[in-house]
Coordinates of C-alpha atoms and ligand atoms in Angstrom, one line a residue:
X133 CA 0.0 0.0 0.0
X134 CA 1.3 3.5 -0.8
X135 CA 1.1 6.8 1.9
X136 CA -2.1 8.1 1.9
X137 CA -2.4 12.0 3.0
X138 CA -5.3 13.8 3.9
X139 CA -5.1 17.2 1.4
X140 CA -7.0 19.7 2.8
X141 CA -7.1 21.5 -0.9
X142 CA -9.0 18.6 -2.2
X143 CA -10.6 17.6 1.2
X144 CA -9.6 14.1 0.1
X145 CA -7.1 11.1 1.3
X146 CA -5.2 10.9 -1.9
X147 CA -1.9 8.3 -2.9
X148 CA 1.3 10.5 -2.3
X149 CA 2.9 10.8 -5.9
X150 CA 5.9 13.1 -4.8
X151 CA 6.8 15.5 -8.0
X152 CA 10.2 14.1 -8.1
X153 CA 10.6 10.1 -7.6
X154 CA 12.2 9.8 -4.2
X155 CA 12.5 13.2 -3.2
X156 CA 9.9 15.2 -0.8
X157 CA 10.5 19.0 -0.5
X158 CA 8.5 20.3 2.4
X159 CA 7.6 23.2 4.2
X160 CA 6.0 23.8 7.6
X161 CA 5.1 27.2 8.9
X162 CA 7.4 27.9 11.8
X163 CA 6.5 29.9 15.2
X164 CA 6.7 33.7 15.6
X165 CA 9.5 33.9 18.4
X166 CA 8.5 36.3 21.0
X167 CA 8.2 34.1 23.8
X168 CA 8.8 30.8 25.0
X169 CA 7.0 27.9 22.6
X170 CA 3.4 26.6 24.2
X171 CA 2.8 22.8 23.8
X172 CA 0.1 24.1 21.1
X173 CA 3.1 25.3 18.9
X174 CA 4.6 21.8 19.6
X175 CA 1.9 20.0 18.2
X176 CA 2.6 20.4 14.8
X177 CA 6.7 20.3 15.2
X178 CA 6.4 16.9 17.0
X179 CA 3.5 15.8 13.9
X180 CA 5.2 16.9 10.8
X181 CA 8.3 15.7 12.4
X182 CA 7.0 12.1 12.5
X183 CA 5.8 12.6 8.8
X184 CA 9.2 13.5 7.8
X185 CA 10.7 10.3 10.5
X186 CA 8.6 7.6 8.6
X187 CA 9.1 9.2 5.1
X188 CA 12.5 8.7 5.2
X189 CA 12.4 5.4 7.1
X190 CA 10.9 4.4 3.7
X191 CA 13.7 5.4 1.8
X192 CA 12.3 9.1 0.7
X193 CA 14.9 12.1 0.8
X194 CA 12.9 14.9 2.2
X195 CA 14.0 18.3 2.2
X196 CA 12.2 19.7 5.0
X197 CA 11.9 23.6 5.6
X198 CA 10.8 25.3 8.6
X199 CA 10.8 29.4 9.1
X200 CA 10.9 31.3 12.0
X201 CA 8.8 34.7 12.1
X202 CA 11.2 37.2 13.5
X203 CA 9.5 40.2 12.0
X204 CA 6.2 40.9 13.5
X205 CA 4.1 43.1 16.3
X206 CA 4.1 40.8 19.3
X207 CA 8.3 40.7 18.8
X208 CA 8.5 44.7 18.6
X209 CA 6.5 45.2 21.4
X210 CA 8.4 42.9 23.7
X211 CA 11.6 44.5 22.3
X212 CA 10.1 47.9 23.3
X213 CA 9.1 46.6 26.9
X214 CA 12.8 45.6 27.6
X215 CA 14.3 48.4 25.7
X216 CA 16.2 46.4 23.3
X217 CA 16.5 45.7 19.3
X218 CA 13.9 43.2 18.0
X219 CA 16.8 41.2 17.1
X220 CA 17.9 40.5 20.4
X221 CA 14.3 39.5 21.0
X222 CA 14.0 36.9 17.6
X223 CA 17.7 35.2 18.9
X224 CA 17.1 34.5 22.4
X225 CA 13.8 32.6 21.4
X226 CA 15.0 30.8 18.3
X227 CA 18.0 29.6 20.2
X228 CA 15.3 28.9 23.0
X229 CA 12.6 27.2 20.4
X230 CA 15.6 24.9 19.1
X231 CA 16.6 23.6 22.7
X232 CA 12.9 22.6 23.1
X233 CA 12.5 21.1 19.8
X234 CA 15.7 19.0 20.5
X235 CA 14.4 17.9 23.9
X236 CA 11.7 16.6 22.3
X237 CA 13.9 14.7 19.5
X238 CA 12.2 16.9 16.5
X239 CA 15.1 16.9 14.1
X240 CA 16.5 20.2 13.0
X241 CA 14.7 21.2 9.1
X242 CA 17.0 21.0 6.3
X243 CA 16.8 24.9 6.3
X244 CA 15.2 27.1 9.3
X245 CA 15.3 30.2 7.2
X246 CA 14.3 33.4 9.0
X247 CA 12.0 36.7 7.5
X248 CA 14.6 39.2 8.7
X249 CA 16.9 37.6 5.9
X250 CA 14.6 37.6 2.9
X251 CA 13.6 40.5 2.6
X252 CA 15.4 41.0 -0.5
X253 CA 13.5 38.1 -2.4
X254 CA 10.3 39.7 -0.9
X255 CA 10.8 42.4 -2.5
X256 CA 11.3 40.9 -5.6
X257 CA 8.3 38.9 -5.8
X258 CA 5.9 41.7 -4.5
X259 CA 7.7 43.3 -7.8
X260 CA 6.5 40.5 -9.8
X261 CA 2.7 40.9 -8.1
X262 CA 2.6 44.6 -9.0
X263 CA 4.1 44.0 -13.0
X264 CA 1.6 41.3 -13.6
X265 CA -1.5 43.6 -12.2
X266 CA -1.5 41.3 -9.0
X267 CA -0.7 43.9 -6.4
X268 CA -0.8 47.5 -6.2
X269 CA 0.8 50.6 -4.0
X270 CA -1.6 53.2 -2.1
X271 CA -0.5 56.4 -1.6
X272 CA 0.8 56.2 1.7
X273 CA 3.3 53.1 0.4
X274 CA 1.1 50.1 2.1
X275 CA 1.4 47.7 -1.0
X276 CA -1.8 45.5 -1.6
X277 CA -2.2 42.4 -3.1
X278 CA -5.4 42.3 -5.2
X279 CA -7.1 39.0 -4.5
X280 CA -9.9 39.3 -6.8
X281 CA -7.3 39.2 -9.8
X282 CA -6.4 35.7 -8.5
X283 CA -9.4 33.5 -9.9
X284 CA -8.8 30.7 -7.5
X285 CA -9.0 32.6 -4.3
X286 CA -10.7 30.6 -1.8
X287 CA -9.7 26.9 -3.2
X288 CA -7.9 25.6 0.2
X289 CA -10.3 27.0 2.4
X290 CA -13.4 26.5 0.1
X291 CA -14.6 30.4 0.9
X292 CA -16.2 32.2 -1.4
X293 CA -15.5 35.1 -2.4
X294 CA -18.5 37.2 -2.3
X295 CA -19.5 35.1 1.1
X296 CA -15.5 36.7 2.5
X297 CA -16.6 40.4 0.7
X298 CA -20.0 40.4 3.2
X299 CA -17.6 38.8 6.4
X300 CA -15.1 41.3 5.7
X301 CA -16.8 44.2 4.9
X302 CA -15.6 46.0 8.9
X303 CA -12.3 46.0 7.2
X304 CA -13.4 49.4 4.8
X305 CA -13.9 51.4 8.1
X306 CA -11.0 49.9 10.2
X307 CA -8.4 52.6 8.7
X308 CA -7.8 50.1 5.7
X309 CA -10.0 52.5 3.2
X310 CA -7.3 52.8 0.8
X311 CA -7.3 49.1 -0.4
X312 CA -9.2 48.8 -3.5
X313 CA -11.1 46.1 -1.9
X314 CA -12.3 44.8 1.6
X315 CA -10.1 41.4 0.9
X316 CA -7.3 42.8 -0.5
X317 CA -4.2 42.1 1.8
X318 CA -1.0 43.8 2.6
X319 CA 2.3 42.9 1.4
X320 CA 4.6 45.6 2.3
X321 CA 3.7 47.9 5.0
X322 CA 5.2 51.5 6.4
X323 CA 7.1 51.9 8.9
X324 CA 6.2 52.8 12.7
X325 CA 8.3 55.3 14.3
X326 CA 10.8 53.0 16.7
X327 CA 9.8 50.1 14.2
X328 CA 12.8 48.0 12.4
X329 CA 12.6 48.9 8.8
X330 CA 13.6 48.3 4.8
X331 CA 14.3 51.0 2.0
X332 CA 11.8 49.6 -0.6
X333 CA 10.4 51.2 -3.8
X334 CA 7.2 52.2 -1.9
X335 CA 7.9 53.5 1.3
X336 CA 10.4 52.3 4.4
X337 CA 9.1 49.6 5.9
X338 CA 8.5 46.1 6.6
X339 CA 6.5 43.3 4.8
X340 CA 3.0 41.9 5.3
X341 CA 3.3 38.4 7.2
X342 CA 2.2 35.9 4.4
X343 CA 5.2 37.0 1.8
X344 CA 7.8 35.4 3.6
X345 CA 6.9 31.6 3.5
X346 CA 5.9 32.2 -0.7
X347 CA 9.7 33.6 -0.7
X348 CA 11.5 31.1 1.5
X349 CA 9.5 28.2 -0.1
X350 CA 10.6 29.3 -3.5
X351 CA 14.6 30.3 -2.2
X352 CA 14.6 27.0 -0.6
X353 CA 12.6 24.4 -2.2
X354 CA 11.7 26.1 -5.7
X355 CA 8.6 27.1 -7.6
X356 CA 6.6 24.3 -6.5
X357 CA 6.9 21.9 -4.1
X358 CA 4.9 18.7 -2.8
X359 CA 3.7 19.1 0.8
X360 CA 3.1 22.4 2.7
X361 CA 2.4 22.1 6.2
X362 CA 0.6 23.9 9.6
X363 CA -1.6 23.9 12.1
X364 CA -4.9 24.5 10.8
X365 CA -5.6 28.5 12.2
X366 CA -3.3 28.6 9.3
X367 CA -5.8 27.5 6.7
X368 CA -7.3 30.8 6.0
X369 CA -5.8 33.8 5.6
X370 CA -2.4 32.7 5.8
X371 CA -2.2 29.6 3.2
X372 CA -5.1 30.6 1.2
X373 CA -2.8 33.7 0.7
X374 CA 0.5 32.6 0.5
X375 CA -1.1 29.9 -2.6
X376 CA -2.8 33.5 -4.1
X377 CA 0.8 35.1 -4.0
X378 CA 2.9 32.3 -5.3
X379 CA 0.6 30.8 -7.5
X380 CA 0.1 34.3 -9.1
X381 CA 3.9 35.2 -9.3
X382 CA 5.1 32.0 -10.6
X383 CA 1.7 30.6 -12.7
X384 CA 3.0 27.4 -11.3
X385 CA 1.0 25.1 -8.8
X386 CA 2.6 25.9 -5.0
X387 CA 1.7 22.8 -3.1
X388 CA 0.6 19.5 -4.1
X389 CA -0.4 18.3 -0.6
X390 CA -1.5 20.5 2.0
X391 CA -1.4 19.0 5.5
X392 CA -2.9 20.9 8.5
X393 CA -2.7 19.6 12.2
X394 CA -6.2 19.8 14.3
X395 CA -5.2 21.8 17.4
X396 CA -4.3 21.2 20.7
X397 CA -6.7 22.3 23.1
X398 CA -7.5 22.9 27.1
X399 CA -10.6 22.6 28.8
X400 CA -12.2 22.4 25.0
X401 CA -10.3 25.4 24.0
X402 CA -7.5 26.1 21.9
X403 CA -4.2 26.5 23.9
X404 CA -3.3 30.3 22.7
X405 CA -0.8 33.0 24.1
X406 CA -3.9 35.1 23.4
X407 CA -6.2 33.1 25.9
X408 CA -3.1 32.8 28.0
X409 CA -4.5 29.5 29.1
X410 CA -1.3 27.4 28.0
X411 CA 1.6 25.5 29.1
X412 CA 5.3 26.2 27.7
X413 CA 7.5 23.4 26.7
X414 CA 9.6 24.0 29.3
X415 CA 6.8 24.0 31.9
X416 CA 6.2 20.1 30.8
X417 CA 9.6 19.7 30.7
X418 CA 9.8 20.1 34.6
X419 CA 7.2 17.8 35.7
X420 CA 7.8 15.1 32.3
X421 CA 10.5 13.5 30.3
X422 CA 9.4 15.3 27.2
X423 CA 9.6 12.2 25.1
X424 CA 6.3 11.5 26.8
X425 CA 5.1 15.1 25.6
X426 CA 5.7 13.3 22.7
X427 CA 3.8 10.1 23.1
X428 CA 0.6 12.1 24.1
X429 CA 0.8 14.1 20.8
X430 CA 0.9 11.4 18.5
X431 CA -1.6 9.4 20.5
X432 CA -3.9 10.9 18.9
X433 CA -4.5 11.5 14.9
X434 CA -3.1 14.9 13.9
X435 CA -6.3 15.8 12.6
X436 CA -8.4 15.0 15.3
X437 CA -8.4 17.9 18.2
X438 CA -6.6 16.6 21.3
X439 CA -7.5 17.8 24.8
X440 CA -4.5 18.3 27.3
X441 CA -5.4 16.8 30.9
X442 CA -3.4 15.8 33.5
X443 CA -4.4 12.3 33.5
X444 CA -3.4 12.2 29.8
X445 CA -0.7 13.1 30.6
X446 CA -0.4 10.1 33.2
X447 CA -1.6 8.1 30.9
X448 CA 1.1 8.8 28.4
X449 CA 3.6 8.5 30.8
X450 CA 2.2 4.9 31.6
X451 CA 2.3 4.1 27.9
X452 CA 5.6 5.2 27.3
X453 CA 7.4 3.8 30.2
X454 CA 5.3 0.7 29.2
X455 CA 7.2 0.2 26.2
X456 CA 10.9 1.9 28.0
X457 CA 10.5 -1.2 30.0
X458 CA 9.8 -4.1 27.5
X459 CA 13.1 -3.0 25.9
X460 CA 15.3 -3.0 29.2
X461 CA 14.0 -6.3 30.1
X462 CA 14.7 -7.6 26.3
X463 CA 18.4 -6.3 26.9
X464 CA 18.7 -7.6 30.5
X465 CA 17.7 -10.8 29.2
X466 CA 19.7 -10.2 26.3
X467 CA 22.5 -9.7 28.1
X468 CA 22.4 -12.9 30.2
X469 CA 21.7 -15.1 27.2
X470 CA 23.7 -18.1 26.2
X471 CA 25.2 -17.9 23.1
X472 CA 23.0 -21.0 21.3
X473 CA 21.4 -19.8 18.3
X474 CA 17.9 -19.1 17.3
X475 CA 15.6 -22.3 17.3
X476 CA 12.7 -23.0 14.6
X477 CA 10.2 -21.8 17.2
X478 CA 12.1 -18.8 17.8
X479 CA 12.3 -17.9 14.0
X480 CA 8.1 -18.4 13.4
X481 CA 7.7 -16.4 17.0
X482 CA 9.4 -13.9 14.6
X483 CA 7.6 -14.0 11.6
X484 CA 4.5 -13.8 13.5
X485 CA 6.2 -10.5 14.6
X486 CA 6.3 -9.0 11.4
X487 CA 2.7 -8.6 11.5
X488 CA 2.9 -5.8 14.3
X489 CA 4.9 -4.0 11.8
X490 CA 3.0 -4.6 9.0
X491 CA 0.1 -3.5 11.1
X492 CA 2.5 -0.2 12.1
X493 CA 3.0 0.7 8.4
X494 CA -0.9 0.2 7.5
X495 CA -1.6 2.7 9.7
X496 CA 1.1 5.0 9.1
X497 CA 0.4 5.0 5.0
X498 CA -3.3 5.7 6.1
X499 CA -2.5 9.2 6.6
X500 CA -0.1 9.0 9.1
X501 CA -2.2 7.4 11.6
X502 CA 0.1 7.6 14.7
X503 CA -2.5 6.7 16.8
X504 CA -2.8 3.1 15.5
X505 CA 0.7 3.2 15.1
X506 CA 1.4 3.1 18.9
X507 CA -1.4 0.9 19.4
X508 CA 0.8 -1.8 16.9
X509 CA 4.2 -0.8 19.2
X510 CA 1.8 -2.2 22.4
X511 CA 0.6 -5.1 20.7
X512 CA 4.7 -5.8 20.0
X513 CA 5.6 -4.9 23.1
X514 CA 2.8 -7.8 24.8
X515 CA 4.1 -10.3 22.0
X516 CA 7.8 -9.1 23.6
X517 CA 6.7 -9.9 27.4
X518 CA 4.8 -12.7 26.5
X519 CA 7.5 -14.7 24.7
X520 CA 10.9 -13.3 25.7
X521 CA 12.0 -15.2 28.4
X522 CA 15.1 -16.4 30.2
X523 CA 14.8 -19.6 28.1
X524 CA 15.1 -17.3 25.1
X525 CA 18.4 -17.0 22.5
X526 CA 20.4 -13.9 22.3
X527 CA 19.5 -13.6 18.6
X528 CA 15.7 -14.1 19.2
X529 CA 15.9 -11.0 22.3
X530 CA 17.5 -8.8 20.2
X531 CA 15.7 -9.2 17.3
X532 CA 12.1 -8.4 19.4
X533 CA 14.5 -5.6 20.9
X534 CA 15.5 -3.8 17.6
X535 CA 12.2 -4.2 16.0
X536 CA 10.6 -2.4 19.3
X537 CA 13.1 0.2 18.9
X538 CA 13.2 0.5 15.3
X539 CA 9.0 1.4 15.3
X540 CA 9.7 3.6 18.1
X541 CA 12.4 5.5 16.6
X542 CA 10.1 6.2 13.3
X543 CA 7.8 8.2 15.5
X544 CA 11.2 9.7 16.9
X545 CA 9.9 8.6 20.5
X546 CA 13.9 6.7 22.4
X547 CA 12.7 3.7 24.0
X548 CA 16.8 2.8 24.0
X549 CA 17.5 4.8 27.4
X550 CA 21.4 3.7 26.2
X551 CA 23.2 6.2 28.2
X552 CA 20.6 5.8 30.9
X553 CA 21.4 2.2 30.4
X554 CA 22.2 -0.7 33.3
X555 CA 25.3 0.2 34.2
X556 CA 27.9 -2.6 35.0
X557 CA 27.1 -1.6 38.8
X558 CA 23.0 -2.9 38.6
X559 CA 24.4 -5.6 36.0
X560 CA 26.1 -6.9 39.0
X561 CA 24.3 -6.7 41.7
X562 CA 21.1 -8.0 39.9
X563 CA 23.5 -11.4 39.0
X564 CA 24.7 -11.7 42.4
X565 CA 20.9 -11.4 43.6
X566 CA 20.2 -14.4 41.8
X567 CA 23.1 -16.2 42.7
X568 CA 22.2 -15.9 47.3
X569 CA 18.4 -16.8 45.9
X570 CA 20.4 -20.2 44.2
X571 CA 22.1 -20.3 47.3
X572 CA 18.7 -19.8 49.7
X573 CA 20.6 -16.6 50.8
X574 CA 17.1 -15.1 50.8
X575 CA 18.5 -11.9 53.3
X576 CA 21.4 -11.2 50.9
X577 CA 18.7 -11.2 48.2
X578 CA 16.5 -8.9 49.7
X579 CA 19.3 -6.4 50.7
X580 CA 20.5 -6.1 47.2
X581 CA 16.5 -5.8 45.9
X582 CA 16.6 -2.6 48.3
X583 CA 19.8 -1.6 47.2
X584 CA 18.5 -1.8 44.1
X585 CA 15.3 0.1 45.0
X586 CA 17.5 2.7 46.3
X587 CA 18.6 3.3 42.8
X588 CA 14.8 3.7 41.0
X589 CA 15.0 0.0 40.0
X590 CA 12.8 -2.5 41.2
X591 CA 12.8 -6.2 40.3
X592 CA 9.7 -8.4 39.9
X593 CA 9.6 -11.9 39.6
X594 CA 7.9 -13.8 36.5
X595 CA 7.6 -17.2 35.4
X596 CA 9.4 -16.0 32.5
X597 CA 12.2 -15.0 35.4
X598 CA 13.3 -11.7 36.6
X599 CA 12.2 -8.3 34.7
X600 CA 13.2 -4.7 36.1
X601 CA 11.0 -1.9 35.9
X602 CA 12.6 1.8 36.3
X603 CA 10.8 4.0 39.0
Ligands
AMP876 P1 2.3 30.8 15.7 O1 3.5 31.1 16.4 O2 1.0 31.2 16.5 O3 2.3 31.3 14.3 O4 2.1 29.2 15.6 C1 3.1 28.3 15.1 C2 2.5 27.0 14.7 O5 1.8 26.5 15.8 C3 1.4 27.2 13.6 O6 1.5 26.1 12.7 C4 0.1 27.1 14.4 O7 -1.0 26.7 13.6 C5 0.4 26.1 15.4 N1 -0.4 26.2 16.6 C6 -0.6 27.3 17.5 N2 -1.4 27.0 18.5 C7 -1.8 25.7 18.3 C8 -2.6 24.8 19.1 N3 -3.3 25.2 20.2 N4 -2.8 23.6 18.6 C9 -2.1 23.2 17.5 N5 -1.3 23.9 16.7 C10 -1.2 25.2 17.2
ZN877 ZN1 3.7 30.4 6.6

């Protein structure tokens, strides 16, 4: 079966043809840093992250692009507040965004470009707009982009455009009266006084918010390109102009496939800076490994709306350590094994395995179903504890190991704590325990299980023999 994706343009699943065999070139629309990321913002980092994970896990090279806003209001303000330049505001919280998005194992883009060093190519395309009757300049320098000259306004968000005239209309007594149009919107803007600025052929000032990610998309993946990516507040105005800009510069199709995330929401609400009823990365961070920040998002499909609680939380701790534990008792065992290889049983146990990850890659191709995904990794994971055992050959336990870790690692979530791994220490003392229980040294046995306790690890004993369990 090929990758299905849900394209919001054609409101469709459709088979993922990328334009050029074996390459993806994709683009997400990255945060506006004036503050510290919310776990909203992370929603679609962690997502498009795991589309990126399993594309190349199936051999694709993608060529993944993700902007950072670091022109915009909200980052001028702040600057203004704490009397410094915007720049110093843009840096701290892109160096900030990046230690977040690496604690929770999203992968660096190909290219993070930022607005503040486009501008040139902005300007060239608004150019473009205004030569080919697509955008014009009012007197005071604002420069417009007509939308009505752009037939297919309105074909990602299915608006129409006499419905958005009546919607809109406010927008004629808001200030805006020189625009040709209520729907027109602004590419280049004048400057504020105290405001960072660019010479331009209109006026000095700075660009409209939707220019940039036509510009970088085109700098840094070309004219057009096969997936463009967001959370869905993006849908309209933001995508349905940026495909009106670039589709009217380059009279060339922008995006193929155009993937929006559902959004992450509290008590039934969106999670917002506006609403101010949100969590930061780093506040989840203090109380979570944020690898299970990671679980919880992709227990859930991206598309459907997922509701933060605190018992989901729990619950996604309880998941993830579920699985963290399956693979430190496969290498435990794995570690005490003989060295006899794998018997016939063994080897069909193995095959039988293969369905989990046949079941894993059904649900990925079906539009990235993450959800089902895990639920695959937890049938693996009771296969693992049900047939791993200290009976079992080193080849077998590692096998059930790397296959854990291998479906794990698609949907970037480390189940491998290596560096957190047994050291030689525990190794020891958890062989010497079962050497006094041989040896009906039952109080030696029970000192070292405290001992052991001491250090968050407890011991249980199964038929299948003795499995740890991290604390
Ligand atoms: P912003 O910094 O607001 O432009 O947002 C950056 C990215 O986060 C965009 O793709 C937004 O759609 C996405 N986003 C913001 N809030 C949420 C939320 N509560 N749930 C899901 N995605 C969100
Ligand atoms: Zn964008």
């Amino acid at each position: 079966m090929s990758m299905k994706i849900y394209n919001t343009l054609t409101g469709k699943k459709e088979a993922f043809v990328p334009l050029e065999q074996g390459k993806v070139k994709m683009y997400v629309c990255g945060p506006t840093v004036y503050n510290l990321i919310h776990i909203g913002n992370a929603r679609p980092m962690i997502v498009f992250d795991t589309v990126r994970r399993y594309m190349e896990h199936k051999g694709l090279e993608v060529n993944y692009v993700s902007n950072f806003t670091d022109v915009d209001d909200k980052i001028i303000k702040k600057a203004v507040e704490e009397g410094v330049d915007s720049s110093v505001i843009s840096e701290r919280y892109i160096a900030e965004c990046k230690k977040d998005m690496s604690a929770m194992n999203v992968k660096p883009a190909t290219t993070h470009p930022l607005a503040t060093r486009e501008i040139g190519g902005m300007l060239e395309m608004i150019k473009t707009l205004i030569d080919k009757g697509h955008a014009y300049a009012a007197q005071d320098g604002t420069v417009y982009f007509r939308t009505r000259s752009f037939k297919e306004y309105g074909k990602l968000s299915h608006k129409n455009l006499d419905d958005l005239r009546g919607g809109n209309r406010s927008l004629l007594v808001s200030g805006e009266d020189q625009k040709e149009d209520a729907l027109d919107f602004v590419l280049w803007k004048p400057k504020k006084e105290g405001e960072p600025y660019w010479e331009s052929p209109w006026c000095q000032g700075r660009p409209g918010w939707h220019i940039e990610c036509s510009v970088m998309s085109k700098k840094y993946l070309g004219e057009e390109i096969d997936i463009h990516a967001g959370g869905e507040d993006l849908v309209f105005p933001h995508h349905e102009n940026e495909i009106a800009q670039s589709e009217a510069a380059n009279d060339k199709i922008f995006a193929r496939y155009w993937m929006h995330n559902a959004f992450l929401n509290i008590d039934n609400r969106k999670m917002s800076k506006s609403l101010g009823n949100f969590f930061t990365v780093r506040d989840i961070g203090e109380k979570y490994d944020l690898q299970i920040l990671r679980f919880f998002m992709l227990s859930a499909h991206y598309r459907s709306p997922l509701n933060f609680s605190a018992e989901l939380m729990e619950a996604a701790k309880n998941g993830y350590e579920r699985i963290v534990t399956c693979v430190d008792n496969l290498k435990y065992l794995e570690a005490r094994a003989g060295g006899g290889g794998m018997t016939g049983a063994e080897a069909a146990l193995l095959n039988e395995a293969e369905g989990f990850t046949d079941k894993f890659d059904e649900a990925m191709d079906d539009d990235f179903n993450t959800a089902d995904a895990i639920s695959a990794i937890f049938e693996l994971v009771k296969f693992a504890n049900t047939h791993a055992g200290e009976q079992s050959s080193k080849e077998f336990l590692e096998k059930l190991k790397n296959q854990i870790v291998l479906l794990s690692d698609i949907c970037g979530l480390i189940v491998d704590k290596e560096e957190e791994g047994l050291d030689a220490d525990v190794e020891r003392l958890i062989g010497e325990r079962q050497e006094a229980k041989k040896a009906k040294n039952f109080a030696r046995a029970d000192e070292i299980r405290d001992e052991l306790l001491a250090r968050g690890i407890a011991l249980k004993d199964t038929r299948e023999g003795v499995k740890i369990v991290r604390l």
